[in-house]
PDB file of C-alpha atoms in Angstrom:
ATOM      1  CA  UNK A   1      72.576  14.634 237.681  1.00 70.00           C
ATOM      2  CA  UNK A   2      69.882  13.611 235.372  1.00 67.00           C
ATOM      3  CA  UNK A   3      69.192  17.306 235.100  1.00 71.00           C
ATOM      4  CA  UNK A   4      72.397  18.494 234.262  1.00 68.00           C
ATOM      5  CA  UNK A   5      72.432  16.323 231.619  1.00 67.00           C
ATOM      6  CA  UNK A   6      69.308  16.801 229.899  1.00 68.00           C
ATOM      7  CA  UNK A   7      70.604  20.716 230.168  1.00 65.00           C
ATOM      8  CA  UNK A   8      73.688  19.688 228.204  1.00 67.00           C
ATOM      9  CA  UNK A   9      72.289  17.892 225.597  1.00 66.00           C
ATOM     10  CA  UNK A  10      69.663  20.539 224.758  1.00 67.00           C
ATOM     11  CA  UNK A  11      72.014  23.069 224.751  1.00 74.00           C
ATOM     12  CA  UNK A  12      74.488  20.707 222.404  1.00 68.00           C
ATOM     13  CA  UNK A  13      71.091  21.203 219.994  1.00 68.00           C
ATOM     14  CA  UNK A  14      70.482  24.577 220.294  1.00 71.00           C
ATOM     15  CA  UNK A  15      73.878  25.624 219.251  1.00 69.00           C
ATOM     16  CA  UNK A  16      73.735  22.865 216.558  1.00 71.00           C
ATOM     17  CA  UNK A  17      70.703  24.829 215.097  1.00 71.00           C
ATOM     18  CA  UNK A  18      72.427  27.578 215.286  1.00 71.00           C
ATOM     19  CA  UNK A  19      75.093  26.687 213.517  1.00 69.00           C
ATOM     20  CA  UNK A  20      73.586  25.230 210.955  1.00 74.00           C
ATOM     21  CA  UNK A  21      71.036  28.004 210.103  1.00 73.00           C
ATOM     22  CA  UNK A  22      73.744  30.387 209.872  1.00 70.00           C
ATOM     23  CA  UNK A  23      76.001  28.237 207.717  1.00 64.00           C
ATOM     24  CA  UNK A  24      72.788  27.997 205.800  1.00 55.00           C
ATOM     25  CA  UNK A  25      72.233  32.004 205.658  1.00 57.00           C
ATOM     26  CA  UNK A  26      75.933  32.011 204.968  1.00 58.00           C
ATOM     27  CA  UNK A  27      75.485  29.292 201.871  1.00 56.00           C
ATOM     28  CA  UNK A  28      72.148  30.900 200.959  1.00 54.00           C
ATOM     29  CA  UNK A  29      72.735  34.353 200.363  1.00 52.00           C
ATOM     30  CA  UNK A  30      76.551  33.507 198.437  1.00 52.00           C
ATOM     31  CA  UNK A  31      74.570  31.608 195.791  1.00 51.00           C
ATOM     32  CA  UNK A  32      71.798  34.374 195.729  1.00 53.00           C
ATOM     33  CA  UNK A  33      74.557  37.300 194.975  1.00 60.00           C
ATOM     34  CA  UNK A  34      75.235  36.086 191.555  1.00 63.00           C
ATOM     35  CA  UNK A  35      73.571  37.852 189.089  1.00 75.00           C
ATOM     36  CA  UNK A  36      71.697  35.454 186.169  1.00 81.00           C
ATOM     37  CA  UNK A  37      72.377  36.429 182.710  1.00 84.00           C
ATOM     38  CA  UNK A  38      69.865  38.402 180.495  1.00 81.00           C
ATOM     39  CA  UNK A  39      67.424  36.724 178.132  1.00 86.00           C
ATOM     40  CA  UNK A  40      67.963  37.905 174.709  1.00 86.00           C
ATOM     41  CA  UNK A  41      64.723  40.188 175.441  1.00 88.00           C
ATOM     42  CA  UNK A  42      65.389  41.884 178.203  1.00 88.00           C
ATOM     43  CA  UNK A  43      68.698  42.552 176.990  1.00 88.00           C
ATOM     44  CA  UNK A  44      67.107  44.382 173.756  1.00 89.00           C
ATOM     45  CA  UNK A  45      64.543  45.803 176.260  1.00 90.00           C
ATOM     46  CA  UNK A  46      67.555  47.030 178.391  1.00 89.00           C
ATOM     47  CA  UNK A  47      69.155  48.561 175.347  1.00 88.00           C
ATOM     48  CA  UNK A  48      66.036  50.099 173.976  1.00 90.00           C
ATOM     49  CA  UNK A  49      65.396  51.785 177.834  1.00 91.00           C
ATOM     50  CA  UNK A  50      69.021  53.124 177.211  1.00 88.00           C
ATOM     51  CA  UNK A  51      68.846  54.407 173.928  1.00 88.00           C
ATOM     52  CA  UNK A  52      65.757  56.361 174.920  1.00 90.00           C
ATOM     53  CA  UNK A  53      67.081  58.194 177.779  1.00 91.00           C
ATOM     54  CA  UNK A  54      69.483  61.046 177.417  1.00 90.00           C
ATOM     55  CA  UNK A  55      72.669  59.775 177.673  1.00 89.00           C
ATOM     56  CA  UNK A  56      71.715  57.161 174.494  1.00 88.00           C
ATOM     57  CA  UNK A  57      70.409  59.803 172.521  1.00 89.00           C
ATOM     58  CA  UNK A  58      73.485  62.499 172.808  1.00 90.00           C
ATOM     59  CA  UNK A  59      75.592  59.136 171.813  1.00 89.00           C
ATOM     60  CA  UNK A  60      73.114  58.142 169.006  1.00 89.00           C
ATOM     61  CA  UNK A  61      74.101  61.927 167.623  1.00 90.00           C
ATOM     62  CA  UNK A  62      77.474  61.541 168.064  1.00 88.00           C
ATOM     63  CA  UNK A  63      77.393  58.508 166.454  1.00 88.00           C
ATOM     64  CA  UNK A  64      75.943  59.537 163.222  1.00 90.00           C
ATOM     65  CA  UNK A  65      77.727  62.608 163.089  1.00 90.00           C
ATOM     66  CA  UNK A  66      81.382  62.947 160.703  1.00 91.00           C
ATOM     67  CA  UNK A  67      82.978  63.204 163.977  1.00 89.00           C
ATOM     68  CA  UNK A  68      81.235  59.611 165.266  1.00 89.00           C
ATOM     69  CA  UNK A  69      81.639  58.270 161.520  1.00 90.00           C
ATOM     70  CA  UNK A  70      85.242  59.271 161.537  1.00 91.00           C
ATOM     71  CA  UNK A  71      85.918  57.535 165.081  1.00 89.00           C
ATOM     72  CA  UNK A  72      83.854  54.180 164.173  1.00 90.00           C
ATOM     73  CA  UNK A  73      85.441  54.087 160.709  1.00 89.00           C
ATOM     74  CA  UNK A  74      88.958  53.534 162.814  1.00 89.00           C
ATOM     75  CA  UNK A  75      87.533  51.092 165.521  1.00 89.00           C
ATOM     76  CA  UNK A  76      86.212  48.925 162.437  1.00 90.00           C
ATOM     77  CA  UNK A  77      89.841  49.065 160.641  1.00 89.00           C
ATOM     78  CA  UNK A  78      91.643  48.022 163.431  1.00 89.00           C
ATOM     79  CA  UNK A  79      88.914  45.349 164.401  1.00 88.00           C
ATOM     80  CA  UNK A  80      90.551  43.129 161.851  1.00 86.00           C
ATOM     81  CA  UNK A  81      93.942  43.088 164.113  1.00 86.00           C
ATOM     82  CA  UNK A  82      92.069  42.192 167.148  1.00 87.00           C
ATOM     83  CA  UNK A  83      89.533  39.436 165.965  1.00 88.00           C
ATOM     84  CA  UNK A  84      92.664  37.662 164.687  1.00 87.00           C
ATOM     85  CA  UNK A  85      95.108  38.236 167.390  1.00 84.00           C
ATOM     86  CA  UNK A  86      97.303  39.751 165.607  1.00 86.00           C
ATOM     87  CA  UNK A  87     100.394  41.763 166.129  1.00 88.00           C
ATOM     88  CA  UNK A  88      99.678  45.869 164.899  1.00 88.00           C
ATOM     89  CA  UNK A  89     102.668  48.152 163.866  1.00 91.00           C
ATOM     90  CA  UNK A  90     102.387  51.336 164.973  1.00 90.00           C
ATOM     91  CA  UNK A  91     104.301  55.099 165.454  1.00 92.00           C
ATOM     92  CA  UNK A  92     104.194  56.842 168.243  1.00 91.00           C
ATOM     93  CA  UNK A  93     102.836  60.231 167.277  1.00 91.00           C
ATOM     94  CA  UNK A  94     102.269  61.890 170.760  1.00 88.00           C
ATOM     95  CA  UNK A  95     103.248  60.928 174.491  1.00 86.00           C
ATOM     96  CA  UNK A  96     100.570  62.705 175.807  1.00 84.00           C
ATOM     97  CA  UNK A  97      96.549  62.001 175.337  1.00 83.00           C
ATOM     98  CA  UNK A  98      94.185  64.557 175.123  1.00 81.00           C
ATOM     99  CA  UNK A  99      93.226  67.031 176.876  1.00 81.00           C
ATOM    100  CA  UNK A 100      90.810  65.911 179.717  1.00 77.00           C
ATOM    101  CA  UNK A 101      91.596  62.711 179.074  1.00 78.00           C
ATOM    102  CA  UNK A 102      90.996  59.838 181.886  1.00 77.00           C
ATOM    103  CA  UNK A 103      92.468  56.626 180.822  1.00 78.00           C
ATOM    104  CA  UNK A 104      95.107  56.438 183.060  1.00 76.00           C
ATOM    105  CA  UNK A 105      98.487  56.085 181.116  1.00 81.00           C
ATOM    106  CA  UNK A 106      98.176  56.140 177.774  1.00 84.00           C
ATOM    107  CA  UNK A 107      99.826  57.515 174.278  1.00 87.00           C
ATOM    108  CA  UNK A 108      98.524  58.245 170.858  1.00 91.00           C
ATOM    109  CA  UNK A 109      99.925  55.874 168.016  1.00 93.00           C
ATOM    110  CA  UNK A 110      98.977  55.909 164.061  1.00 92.00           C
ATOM    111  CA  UNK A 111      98.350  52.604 162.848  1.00 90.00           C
ATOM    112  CA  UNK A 112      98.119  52.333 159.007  1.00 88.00           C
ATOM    113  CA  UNK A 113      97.186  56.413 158.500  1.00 88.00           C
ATOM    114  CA  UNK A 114      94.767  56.465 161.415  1.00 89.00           C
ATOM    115  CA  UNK A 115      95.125  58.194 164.909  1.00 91.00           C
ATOM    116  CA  UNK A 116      94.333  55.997 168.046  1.00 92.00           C
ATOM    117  CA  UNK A 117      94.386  56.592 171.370  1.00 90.00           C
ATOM    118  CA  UNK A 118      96.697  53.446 173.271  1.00 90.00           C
ATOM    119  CA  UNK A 119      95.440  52.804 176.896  1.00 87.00           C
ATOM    120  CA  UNK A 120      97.525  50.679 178.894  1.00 83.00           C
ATOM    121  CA  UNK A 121      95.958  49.305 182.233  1.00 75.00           C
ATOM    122  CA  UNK A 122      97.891  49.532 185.499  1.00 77.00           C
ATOM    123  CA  UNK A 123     101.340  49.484 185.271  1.00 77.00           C
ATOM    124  CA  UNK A 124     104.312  48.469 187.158  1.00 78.00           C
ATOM    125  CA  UNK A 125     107.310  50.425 188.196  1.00 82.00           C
ATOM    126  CA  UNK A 126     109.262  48.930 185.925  1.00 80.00           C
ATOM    127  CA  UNK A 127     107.195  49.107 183.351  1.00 81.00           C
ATOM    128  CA  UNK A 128     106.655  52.683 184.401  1.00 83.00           C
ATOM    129  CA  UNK A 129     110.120  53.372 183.414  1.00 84.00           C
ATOM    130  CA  UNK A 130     110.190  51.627 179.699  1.00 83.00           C
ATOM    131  CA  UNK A 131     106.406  53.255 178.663  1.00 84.00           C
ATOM    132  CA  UNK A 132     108.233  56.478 179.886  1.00 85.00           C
ATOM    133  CA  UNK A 133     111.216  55.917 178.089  1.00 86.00           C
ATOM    134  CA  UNK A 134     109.022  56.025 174.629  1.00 87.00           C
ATOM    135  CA  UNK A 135     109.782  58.778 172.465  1.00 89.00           C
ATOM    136  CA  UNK A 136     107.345  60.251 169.206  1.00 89.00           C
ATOM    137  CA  UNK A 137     108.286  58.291 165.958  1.00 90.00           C
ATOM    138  CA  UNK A 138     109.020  55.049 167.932  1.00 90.00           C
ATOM    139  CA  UNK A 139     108.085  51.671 166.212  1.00 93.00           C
ATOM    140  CA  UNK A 140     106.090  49.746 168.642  1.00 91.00           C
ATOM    141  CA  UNK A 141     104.051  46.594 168.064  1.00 92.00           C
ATOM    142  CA  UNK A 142     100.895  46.337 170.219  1.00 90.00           C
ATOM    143  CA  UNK A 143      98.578  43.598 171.080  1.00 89.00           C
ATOM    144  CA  UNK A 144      95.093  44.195 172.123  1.00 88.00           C
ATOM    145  CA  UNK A 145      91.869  42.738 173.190  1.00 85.00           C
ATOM    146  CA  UNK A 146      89.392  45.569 172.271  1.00 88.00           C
ATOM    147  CA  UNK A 147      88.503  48.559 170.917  1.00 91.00           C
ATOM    148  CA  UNK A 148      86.341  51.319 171.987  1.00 89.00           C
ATOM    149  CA  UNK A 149      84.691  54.432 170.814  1.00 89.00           C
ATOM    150  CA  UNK A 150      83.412  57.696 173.286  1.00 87.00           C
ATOM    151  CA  UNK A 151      82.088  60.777 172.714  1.00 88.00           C
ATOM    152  CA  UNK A 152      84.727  62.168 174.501  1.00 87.00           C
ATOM    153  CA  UNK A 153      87.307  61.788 172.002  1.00 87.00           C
ATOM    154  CA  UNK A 154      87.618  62.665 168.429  1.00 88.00           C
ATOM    155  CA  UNK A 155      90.034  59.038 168.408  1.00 90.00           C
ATOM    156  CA  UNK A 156      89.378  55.187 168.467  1.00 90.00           C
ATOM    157  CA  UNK A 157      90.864  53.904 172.118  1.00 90.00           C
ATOM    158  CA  UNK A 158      92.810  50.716 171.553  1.00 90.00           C
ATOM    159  CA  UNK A 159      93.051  48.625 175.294  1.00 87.00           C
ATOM    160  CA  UNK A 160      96.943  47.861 175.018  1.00 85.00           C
ATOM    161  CA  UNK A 161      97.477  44.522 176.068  1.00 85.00           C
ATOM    162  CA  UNK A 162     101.394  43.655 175.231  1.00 86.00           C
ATOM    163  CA  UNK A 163     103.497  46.678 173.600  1.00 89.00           C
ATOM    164  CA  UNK A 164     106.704  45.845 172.669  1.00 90.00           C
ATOM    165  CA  UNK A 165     109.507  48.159 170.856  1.00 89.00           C
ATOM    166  CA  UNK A 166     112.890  47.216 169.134  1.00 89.00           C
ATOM    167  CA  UNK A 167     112.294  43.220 169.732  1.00 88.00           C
ATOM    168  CA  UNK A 168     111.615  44.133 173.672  1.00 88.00           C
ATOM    169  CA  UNK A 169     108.617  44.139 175.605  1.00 85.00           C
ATOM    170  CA  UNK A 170     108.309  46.702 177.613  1.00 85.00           C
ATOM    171  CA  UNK A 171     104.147  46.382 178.529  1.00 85.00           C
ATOM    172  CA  UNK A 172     102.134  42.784 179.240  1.00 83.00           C
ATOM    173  CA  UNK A 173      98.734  43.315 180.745  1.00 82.00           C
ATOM    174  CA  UNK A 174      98.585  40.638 183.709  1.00 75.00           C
ATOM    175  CA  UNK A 175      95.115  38.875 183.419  1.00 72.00           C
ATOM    176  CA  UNK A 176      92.750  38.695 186.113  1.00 70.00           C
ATOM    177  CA  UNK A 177      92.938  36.709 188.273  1.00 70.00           C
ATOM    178  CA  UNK A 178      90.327  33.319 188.985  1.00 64.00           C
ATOM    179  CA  UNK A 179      89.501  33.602 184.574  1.00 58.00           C
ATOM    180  CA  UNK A 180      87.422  36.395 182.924  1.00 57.00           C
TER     181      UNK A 180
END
């Protein structure tokens, strides 16, 4: 009898042990996975690494060439909107994007003389059908949170974050979920 229960309680500890080195492992490696943020120098060294390689010098090029100028020149006048949160008028002046263009859906709109590429992230059905429904020379007012500039296009891509025509919204980007 004594036996049996000296059996019992050790194996009540071993699995104890167990337990709690694996809810340990479990704990351990969750807190490991996040990344820390970069010091202020290894960001710049990060960025220097990058601009040295290929990649940073084809987009220094591009960048200080009239095609580069042309595109930053139209990220830095619509900057103003954005910083403020403010609502942008804009025409529609194409329904399609350009050629080899992977932004998912998206239009081109002129805002105040300048051409822009409008990317809109995903997209419900129903919101399908109103961004569909758009038509060149439509009056839209856009909201965004950023603007971006790529090699890849001669335009300034404006991140579409509430569109609305005629009074109506017809886009609202749905933020992430659990902040950022």
């Amino acid at each position: 009898m004594k036996a049996n229960v000296y059996v019992f309680f050790l194996s009540l500890v071993v699995v104890g042990v167990l337990l709690y080195n694996n809810y340990d492992s479990l704990s351990g490696t969750t807190a490991k996975s996040a990344p820390k943020p970069l010091t202020a120098a290894e960001s710049k060294a990060a960025l220097n690494k990058w601009e040295t390689s290929p990649d940073g010098v084809q987009f220094k090029n591009w960048e200080s060439s009239p095609a580069g100028k042309k595109v930053h020149a139209g990220a830095v006048k619509i900057n103003k909107f954005i910083r403020s949160n403010a609502k942008i008028e804009g025409v529609v002046s194409s329904l399609s994007l350009p050629e080899g263009a992977r932004l998912g859906f998206g239009v081109m709109v002129n805002i105040e003389g300048e051409e822009y590429i409008l990317s809109m992230g995903p997209v419900s059905k129903a919101e399908m059908q109103q961004l569909k429904s758009l038509k060149v020379n439509d009056k839209i007012v856009i909201k965004s949170r950023g603007v971006s500039k790529a090699p890849k296009y001669a335009f300034a891509i404006v991140s579409g974050d509430y569109l609305e025509r005629d009074s109506k919204v017809i886009y609202k980007r749905i933020p992430n979920k659990g902040g950022c």
